[in-house]
Structure formats: C-alpha cells, structure tokens
PDB file of C-alpha atoms in Angstrom:
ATOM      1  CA  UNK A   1     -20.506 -37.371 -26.166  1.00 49.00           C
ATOM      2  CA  UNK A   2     -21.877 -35.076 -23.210  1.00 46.00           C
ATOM      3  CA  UNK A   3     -25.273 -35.018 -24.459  1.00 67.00           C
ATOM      4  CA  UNK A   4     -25.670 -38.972 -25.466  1.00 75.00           C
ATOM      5  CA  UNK A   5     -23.901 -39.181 -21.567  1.00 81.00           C
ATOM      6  CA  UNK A   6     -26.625 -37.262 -19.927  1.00 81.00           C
ATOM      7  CA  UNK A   7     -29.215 -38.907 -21.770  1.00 80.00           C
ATOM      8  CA  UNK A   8     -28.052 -42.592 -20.621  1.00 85.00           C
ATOM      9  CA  UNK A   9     -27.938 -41.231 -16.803  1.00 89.00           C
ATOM     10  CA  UNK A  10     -31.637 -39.914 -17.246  1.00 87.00           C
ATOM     11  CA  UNK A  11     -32.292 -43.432 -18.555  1.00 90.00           C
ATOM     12  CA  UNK A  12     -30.429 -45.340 -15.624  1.00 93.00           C
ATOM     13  CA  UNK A  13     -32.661 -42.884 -13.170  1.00 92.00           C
ATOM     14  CA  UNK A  14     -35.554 -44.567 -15.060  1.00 92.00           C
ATOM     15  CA  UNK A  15     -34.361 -48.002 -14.716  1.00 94.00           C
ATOM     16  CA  UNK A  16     -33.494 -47.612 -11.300  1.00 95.00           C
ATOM     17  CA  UNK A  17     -36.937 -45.882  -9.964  1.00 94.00           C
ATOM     18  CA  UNK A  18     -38.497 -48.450 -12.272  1.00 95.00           C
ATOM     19  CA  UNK A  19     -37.128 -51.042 -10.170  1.00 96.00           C
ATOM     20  CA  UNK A  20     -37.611 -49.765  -6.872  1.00 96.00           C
ATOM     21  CA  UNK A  21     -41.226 -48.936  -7.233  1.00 95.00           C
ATOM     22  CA  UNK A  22     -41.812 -52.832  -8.526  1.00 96.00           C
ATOM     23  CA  UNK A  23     -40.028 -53.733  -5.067  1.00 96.00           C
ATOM     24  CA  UNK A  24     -42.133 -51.412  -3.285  1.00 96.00           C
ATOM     25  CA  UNK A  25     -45.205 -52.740  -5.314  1.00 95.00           C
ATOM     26  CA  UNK A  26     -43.929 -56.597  -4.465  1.00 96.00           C
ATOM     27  CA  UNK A  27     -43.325 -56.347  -0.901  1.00 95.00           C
ATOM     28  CA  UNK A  28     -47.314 -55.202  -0.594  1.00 95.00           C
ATOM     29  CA  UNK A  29     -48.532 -57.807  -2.815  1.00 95.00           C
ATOM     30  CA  UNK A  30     -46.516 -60.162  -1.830  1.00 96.00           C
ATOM     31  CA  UNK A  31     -47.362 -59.637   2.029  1.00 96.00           C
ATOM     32  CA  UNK A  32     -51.076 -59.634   1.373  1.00 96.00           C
ATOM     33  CA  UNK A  33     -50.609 -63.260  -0.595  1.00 96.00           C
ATOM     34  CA  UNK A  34     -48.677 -64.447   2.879  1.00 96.00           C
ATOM     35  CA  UNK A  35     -51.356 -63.612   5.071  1.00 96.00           C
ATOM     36  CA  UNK A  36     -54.250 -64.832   2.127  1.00 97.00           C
ATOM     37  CA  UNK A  37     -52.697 -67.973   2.059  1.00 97.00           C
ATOM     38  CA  UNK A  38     -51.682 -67.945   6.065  1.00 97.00           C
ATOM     39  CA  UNK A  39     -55.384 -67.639   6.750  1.00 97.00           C
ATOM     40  CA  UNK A  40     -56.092 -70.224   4.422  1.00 97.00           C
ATOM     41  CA  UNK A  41     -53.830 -72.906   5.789  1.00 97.00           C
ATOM     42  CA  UNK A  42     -55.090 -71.684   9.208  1.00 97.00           C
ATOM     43  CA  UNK A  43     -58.924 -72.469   8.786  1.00 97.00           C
ATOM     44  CA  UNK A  44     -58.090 -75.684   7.363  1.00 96.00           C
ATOM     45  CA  UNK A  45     -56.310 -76.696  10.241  1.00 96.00           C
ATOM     46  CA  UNK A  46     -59.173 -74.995  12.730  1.00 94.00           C
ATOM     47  CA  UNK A  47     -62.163 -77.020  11.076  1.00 93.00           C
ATOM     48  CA  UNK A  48     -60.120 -79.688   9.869  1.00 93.00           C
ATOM     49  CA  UNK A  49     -58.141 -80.845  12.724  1.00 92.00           C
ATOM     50  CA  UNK A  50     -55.539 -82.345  10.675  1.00 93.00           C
ATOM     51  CA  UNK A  51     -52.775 -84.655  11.207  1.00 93.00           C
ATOM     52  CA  UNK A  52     -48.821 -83.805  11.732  1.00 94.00           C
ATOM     53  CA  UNK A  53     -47.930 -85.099   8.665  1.00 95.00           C
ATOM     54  CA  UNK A  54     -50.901 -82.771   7.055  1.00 95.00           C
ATOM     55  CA  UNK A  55     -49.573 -79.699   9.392  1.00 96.00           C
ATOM     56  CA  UNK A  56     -46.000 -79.892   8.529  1.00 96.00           C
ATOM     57  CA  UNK A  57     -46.727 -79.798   4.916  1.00 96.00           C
ATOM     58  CA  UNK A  58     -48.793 -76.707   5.798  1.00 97.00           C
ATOM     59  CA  UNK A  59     -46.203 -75.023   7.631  1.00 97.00           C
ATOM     60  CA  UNK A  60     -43.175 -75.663   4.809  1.00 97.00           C
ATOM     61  CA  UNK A  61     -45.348 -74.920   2.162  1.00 97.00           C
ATOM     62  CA  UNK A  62     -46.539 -71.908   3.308  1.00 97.00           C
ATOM     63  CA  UNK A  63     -42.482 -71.002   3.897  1.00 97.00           C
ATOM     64  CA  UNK A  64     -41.536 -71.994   0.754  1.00 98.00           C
ATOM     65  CA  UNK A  65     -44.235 -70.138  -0.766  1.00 96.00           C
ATOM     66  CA  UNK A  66     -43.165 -66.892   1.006  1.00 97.00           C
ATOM     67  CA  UNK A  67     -39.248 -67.220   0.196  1.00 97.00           C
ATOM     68  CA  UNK A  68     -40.338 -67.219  -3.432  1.00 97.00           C
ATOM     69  CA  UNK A  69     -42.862 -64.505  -3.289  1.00 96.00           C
ATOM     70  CA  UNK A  70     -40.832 -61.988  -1.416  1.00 95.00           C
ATOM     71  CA  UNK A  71     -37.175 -63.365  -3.289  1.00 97.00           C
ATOM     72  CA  UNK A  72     -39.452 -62.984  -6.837  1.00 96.00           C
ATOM     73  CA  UNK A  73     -41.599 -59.811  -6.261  1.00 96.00           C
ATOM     74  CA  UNK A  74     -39.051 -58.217  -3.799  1.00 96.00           C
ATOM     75  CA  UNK A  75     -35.493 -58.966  -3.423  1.00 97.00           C
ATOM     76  CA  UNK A  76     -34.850 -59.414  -7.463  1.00 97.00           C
ATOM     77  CA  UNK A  77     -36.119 -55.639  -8.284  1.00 97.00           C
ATOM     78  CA  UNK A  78     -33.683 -54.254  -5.704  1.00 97.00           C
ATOM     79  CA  UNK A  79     -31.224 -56.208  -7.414  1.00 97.00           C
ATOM     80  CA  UNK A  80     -31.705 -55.126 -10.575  1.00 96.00           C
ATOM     81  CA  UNK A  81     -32.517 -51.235  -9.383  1.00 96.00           C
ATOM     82  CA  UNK A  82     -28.540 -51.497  -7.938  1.00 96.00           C
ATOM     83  CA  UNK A  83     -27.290 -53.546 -10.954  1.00 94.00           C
ATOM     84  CA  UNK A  84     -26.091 -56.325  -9.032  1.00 96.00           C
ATOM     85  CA  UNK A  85     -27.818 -58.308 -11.575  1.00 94.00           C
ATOM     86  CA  UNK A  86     -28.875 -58.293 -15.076  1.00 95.00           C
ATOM     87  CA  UNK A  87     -31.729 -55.775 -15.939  1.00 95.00           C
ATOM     88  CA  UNK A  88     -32.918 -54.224 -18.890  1.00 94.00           C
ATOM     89  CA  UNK A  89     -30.904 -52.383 -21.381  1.00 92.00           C
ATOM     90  CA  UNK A  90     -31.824 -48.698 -22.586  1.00 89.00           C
ATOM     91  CA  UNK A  91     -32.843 -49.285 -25.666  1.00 88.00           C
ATOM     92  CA  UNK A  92     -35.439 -51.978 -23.477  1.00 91.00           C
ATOM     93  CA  UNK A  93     -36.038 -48.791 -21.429  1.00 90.00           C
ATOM     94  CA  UNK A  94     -36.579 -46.074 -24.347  1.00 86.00           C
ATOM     95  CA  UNK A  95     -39.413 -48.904 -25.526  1.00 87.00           C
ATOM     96  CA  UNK A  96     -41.367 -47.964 -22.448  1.00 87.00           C
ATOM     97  CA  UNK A  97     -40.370 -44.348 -22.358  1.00 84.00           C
ATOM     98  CA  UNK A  98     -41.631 -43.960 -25.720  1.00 83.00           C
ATOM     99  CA  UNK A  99     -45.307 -46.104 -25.359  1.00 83.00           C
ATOM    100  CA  UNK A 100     -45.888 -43.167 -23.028  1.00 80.00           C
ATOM    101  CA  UNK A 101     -44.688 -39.919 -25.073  1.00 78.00           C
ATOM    102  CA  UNK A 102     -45.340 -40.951 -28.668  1.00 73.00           C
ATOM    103  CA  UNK A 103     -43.648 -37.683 -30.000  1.00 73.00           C
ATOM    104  CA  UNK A 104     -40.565 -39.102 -29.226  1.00 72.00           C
ATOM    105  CA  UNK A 105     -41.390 -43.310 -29.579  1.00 66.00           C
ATOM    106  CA  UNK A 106     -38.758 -43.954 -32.086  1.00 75.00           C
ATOM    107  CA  UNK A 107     -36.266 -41.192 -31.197  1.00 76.00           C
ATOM    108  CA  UNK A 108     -35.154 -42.029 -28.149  1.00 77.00           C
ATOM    109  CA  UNK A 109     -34.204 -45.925 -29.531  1.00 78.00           C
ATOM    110  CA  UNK A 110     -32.573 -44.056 -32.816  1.00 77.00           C
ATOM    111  CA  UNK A 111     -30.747 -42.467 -30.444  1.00 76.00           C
ATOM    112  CA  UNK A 112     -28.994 -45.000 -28.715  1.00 77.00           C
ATOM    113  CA  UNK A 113     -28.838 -47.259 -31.878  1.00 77.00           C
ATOM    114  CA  UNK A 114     -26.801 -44.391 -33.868  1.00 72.00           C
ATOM    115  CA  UNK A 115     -24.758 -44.218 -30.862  1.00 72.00           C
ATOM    116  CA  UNK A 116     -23.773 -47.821 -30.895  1.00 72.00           C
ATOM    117  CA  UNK A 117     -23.052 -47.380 -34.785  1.00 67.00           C
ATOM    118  CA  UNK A 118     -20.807 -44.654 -34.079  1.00 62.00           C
ATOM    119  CA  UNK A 119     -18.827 -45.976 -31.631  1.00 56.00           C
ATOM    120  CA  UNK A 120     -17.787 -48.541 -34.122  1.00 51.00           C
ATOM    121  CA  UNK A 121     -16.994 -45.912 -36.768  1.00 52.00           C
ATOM    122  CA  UNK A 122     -16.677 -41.717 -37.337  1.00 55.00           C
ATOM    123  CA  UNK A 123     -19.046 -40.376 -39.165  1.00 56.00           C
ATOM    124  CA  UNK A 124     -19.821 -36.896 -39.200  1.00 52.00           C
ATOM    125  CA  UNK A 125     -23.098 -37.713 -40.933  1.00 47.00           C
ATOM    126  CA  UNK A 126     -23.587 -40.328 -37.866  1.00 48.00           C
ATOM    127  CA  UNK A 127     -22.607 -37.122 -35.428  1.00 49.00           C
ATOM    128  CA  UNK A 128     -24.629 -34.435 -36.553  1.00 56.00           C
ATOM    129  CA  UNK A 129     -27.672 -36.968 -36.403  1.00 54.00           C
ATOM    130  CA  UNK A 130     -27.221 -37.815 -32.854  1.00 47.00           C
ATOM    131  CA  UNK A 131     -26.664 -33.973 -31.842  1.00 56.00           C
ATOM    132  CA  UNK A 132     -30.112 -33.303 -33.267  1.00 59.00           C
ATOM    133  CA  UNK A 133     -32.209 -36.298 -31.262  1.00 55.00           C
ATOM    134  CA  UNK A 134     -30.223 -34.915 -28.662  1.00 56.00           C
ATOM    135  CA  UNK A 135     -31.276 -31.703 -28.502  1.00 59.00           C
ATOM    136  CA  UNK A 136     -34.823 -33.314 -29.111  1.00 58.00           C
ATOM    137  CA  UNK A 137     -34.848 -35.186 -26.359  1.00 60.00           C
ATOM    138  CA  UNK A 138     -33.783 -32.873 -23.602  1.00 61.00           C
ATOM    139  CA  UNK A 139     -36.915 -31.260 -23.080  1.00 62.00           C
ATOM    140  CA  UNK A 140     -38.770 -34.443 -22.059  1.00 67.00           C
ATOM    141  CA  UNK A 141     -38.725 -35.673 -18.353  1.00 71.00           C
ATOM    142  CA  UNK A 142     -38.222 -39.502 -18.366  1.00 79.00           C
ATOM    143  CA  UNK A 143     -39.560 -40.604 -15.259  1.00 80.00           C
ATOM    144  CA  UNK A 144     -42.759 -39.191 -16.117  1.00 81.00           C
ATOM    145  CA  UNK A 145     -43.506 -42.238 -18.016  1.00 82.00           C
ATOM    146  CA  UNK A 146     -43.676 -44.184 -14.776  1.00 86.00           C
ATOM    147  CA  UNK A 147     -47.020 -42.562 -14.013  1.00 85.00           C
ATOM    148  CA  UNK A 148     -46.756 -41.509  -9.995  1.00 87.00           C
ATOM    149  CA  UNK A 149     -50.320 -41.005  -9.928  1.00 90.00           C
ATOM    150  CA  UNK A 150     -51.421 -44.423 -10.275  1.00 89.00           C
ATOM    151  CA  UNK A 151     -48.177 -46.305  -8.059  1.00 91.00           C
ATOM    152  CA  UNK A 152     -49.630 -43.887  -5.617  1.00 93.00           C
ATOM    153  CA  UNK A 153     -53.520 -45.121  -5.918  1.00 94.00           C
ATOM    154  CA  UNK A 154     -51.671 -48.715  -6.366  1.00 93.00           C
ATOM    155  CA  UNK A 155     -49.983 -48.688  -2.915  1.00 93.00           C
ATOM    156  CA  UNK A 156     -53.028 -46.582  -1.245  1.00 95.00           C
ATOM    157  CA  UNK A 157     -55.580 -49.998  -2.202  1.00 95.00           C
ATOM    158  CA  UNK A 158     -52.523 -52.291  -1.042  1.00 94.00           C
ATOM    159  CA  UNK A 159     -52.555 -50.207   1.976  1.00 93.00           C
ATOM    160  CA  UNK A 160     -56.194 -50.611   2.612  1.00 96.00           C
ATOM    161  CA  UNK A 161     -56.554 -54.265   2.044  1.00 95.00           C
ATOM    162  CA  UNK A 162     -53.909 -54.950   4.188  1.00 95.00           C
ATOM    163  CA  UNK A 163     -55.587 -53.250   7.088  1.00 96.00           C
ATOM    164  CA  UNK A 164     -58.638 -54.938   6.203  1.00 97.00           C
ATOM    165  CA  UNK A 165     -56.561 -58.492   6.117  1.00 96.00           C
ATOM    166  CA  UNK A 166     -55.094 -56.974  10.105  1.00 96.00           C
ATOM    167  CA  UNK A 167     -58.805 -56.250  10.931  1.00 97.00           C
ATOM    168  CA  UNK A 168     -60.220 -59.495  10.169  1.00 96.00           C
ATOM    169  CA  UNK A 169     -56.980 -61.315  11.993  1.00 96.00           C
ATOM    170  CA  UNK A 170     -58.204 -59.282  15.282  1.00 96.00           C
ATOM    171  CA  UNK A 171     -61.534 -60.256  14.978  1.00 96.00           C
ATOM    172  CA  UNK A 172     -61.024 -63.707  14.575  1.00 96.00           C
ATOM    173  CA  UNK A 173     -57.964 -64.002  16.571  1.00 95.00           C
ATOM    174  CA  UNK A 174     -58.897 -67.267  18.432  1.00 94.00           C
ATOM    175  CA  UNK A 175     -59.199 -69.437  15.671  1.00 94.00           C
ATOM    176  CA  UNK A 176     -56.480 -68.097  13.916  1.00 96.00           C
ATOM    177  CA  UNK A 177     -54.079 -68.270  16.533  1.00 95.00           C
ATOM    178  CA  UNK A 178     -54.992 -71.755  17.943  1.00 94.00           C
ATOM    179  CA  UNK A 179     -54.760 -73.093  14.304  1.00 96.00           C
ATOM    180  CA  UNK A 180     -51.307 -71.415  14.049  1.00 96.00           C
ATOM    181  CA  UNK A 181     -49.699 -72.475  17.650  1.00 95.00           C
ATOM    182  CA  UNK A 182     -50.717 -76.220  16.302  1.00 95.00           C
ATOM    183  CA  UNK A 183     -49.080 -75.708  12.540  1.00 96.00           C
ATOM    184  CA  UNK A 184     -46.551 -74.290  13.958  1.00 95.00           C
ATOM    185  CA  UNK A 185     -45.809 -77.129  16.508  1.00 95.00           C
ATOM    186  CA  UNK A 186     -46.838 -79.780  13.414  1.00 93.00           C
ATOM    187  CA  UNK A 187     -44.484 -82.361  15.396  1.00 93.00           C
ATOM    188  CA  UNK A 188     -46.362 -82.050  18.444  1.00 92.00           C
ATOM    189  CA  UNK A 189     -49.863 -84.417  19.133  1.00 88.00           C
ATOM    190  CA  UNK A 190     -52.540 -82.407  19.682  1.00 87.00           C
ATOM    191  CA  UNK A 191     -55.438 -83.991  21.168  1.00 82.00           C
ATOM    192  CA  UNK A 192     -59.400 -82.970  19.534  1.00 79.00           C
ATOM    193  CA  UNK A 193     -61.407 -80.762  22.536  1.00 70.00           C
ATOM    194  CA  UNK A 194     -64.790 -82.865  22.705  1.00 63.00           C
ATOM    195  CA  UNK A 195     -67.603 -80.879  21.195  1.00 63.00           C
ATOM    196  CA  UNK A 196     -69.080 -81.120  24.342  1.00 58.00           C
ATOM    197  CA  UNK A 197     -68.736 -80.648  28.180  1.00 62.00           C
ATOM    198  CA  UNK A 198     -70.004 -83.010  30.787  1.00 57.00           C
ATOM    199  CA  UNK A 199     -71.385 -80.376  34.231  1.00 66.00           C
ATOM    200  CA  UNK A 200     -72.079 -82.081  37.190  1.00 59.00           C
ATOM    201  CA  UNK A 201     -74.399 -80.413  39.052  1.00 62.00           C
ATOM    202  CA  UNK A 202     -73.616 -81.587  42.747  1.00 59.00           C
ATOM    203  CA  UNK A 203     -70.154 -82.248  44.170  1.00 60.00           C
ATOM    204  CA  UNK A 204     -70.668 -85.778  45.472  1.00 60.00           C
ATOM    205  CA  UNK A 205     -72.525 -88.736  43.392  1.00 56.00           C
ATOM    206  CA  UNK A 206     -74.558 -91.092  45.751  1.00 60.00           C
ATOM    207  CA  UNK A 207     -75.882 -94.099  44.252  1.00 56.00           C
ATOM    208  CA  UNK A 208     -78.995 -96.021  46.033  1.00 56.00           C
ATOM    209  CA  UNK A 209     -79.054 -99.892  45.634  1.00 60.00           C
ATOM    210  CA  UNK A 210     -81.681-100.735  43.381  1.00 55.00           C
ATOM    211  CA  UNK A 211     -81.977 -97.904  41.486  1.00 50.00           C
ATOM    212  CA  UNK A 212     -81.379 -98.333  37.574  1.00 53.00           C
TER     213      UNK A 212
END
C-alpha cells in the first residue's frame, strides 16, 4: 500500500537521523573521555615517574580504551544509520515517535501491526483500518520527535568543554608532553632529573693543603 509505503520511509528517515546524531553525539563524548583519561595517565606518569612495565600498560590501555569508545559510541551508530547492521525495527521506532506526540502513541504501532496482519491475510475490514491511521498519521512530522533543539545545546556544551580540555593542554603543555614522549616510548629507560642543580660559581676549583 502507497500510504503504509510512505509511512515506513518517514520512519527509516527517523531511524537513520536517529543514528547519525548518536554518532555525532559519540564522537564528542567519546573524544572528551580520550583526552580525560589521556591527561590522567599523563600526570601519573609526570609526578609518578613510573616504570616501563607501569608505562606500557598506560599506553595500551589508554588504546584499548579508545578503540572501544569510538568503535561503541561512534562507528556502531553509522552502522546501524546505513543498515549494515542490525538496528531497530519500526514498530521499536513508532515507540519513541509516539512518547513524544501522545495523540498518536498507539497509532502509529497499530499501524504497522495491522499491516503485518494483513500481509498474511485480505481483509477488507483489516484495509479500511489501515487507510484511516493512515490518513491520521500524515499530518505529523516524525523527526520532530528527535528534539533538534536540545542535540543542538548537547553538541554546543561538548563543543565548549572540549575547548576548555585544548585550553588547559596549552597551558600545561610541558608536563603533559614530557609525560607523553616517555609513555609513549614505555620501552625506552628514562633516567629521574635530580630535584636539584649543583652551580659552581668559579670555573676552576683550587684546593689549599690543610684546609678541611
């Protein structure tokens, strides 16, 4: 049926931007957790002076950690947006639709349920039901549901606190960067600096005989 047709595509355009603004969502959080925890390992190694063995866990945890974030909170919405793997159904999708327009909470899943029924048998009964939810249904604008007003305010405070998170890296880009270059070199011995400096004062050092 044309109208059960054009209310599944309207439904896979929800799925799909559904997806893609998760990814989009992800990708920030998940890059602010990489630097949090980045910083983290970072200033343990800068006040701790740890050990190889202590760095290379570091450094392949902290990898580890961001293959999962960004595969999790990233990669497997895009997925799902493109259907190259499972997502949810439309009746899973009308669930959400409807928790934001109430008028037409059970409609929608009716809907798709009578649709099912009837492609399984012909019913006229079955028919004219579905040609009135239809009809119903038209006039609402499924994507609204996503609510573009508050991804946007979502992504604006990921925006800030990731310049924040840059801001702080520049101002304490010594430590952070001598910390890294070791972590990143964990095979490498790296001897301690001294916590302090001997300064001779004069170029040659004469000792008298007799003098203590």
């Amino acid at each position: 049926m044309k109208g059960v047709s054009e209310i599944k595509q309207e439904l896979d355009k929800f799925i799909k931007t559904y997806y893609l603004r998760n990814a989009v969502r992800g990708l920030l959080l998940g890059l602010e957790e990489v630097v949090v925890i980045a910083y983290l390992f970072n200033y343990f190694e800068y006040y701790g002076w740890l050990s190889s063995l202590w760095r290379g866990i570091f450094f392949f945890t902290w990898l580890l950690i961001t293959l999962v974030i960004i595969g999790k909170q990233f990669i497997l919405p895009v997925l799902k947006a493109f259907k190259l793997t499972n997502r949810m159904s439309h009746i899973e999708a009308s669930k959400i639709i409807g928790s934001h327009y109430s008028e037409i909470s059970d409609k929608l899943q009716n809907l798709l349920e009578l649709e099912q029924k009837l492609s399984t048998s012909d019913n006229a009964l079955l028919l004219n039901g579905i040609k009135q939810k239809t009809n119903s249904l038209r006039k609402f604008h499924f994507l609204g549901a996503l609510n573009k007003k508050a991804f946007k305010n979502q992504l604006v405070r990921f925006g800030v606190f990731l310049v924040l998170l840059g801001i702080w890296g520049v101002f304490d880009s010594q430590k952070l960067a001598s910390a890294s270059d070791r972590i990143l070199n964990y095979s490498r011995i790296f001897p301690k600096v001294a916590p302090f400096q001997f300064i001779l004062e004069e170029d040659e050092l004469v000792l008298v005989e007799g003098d203590e």
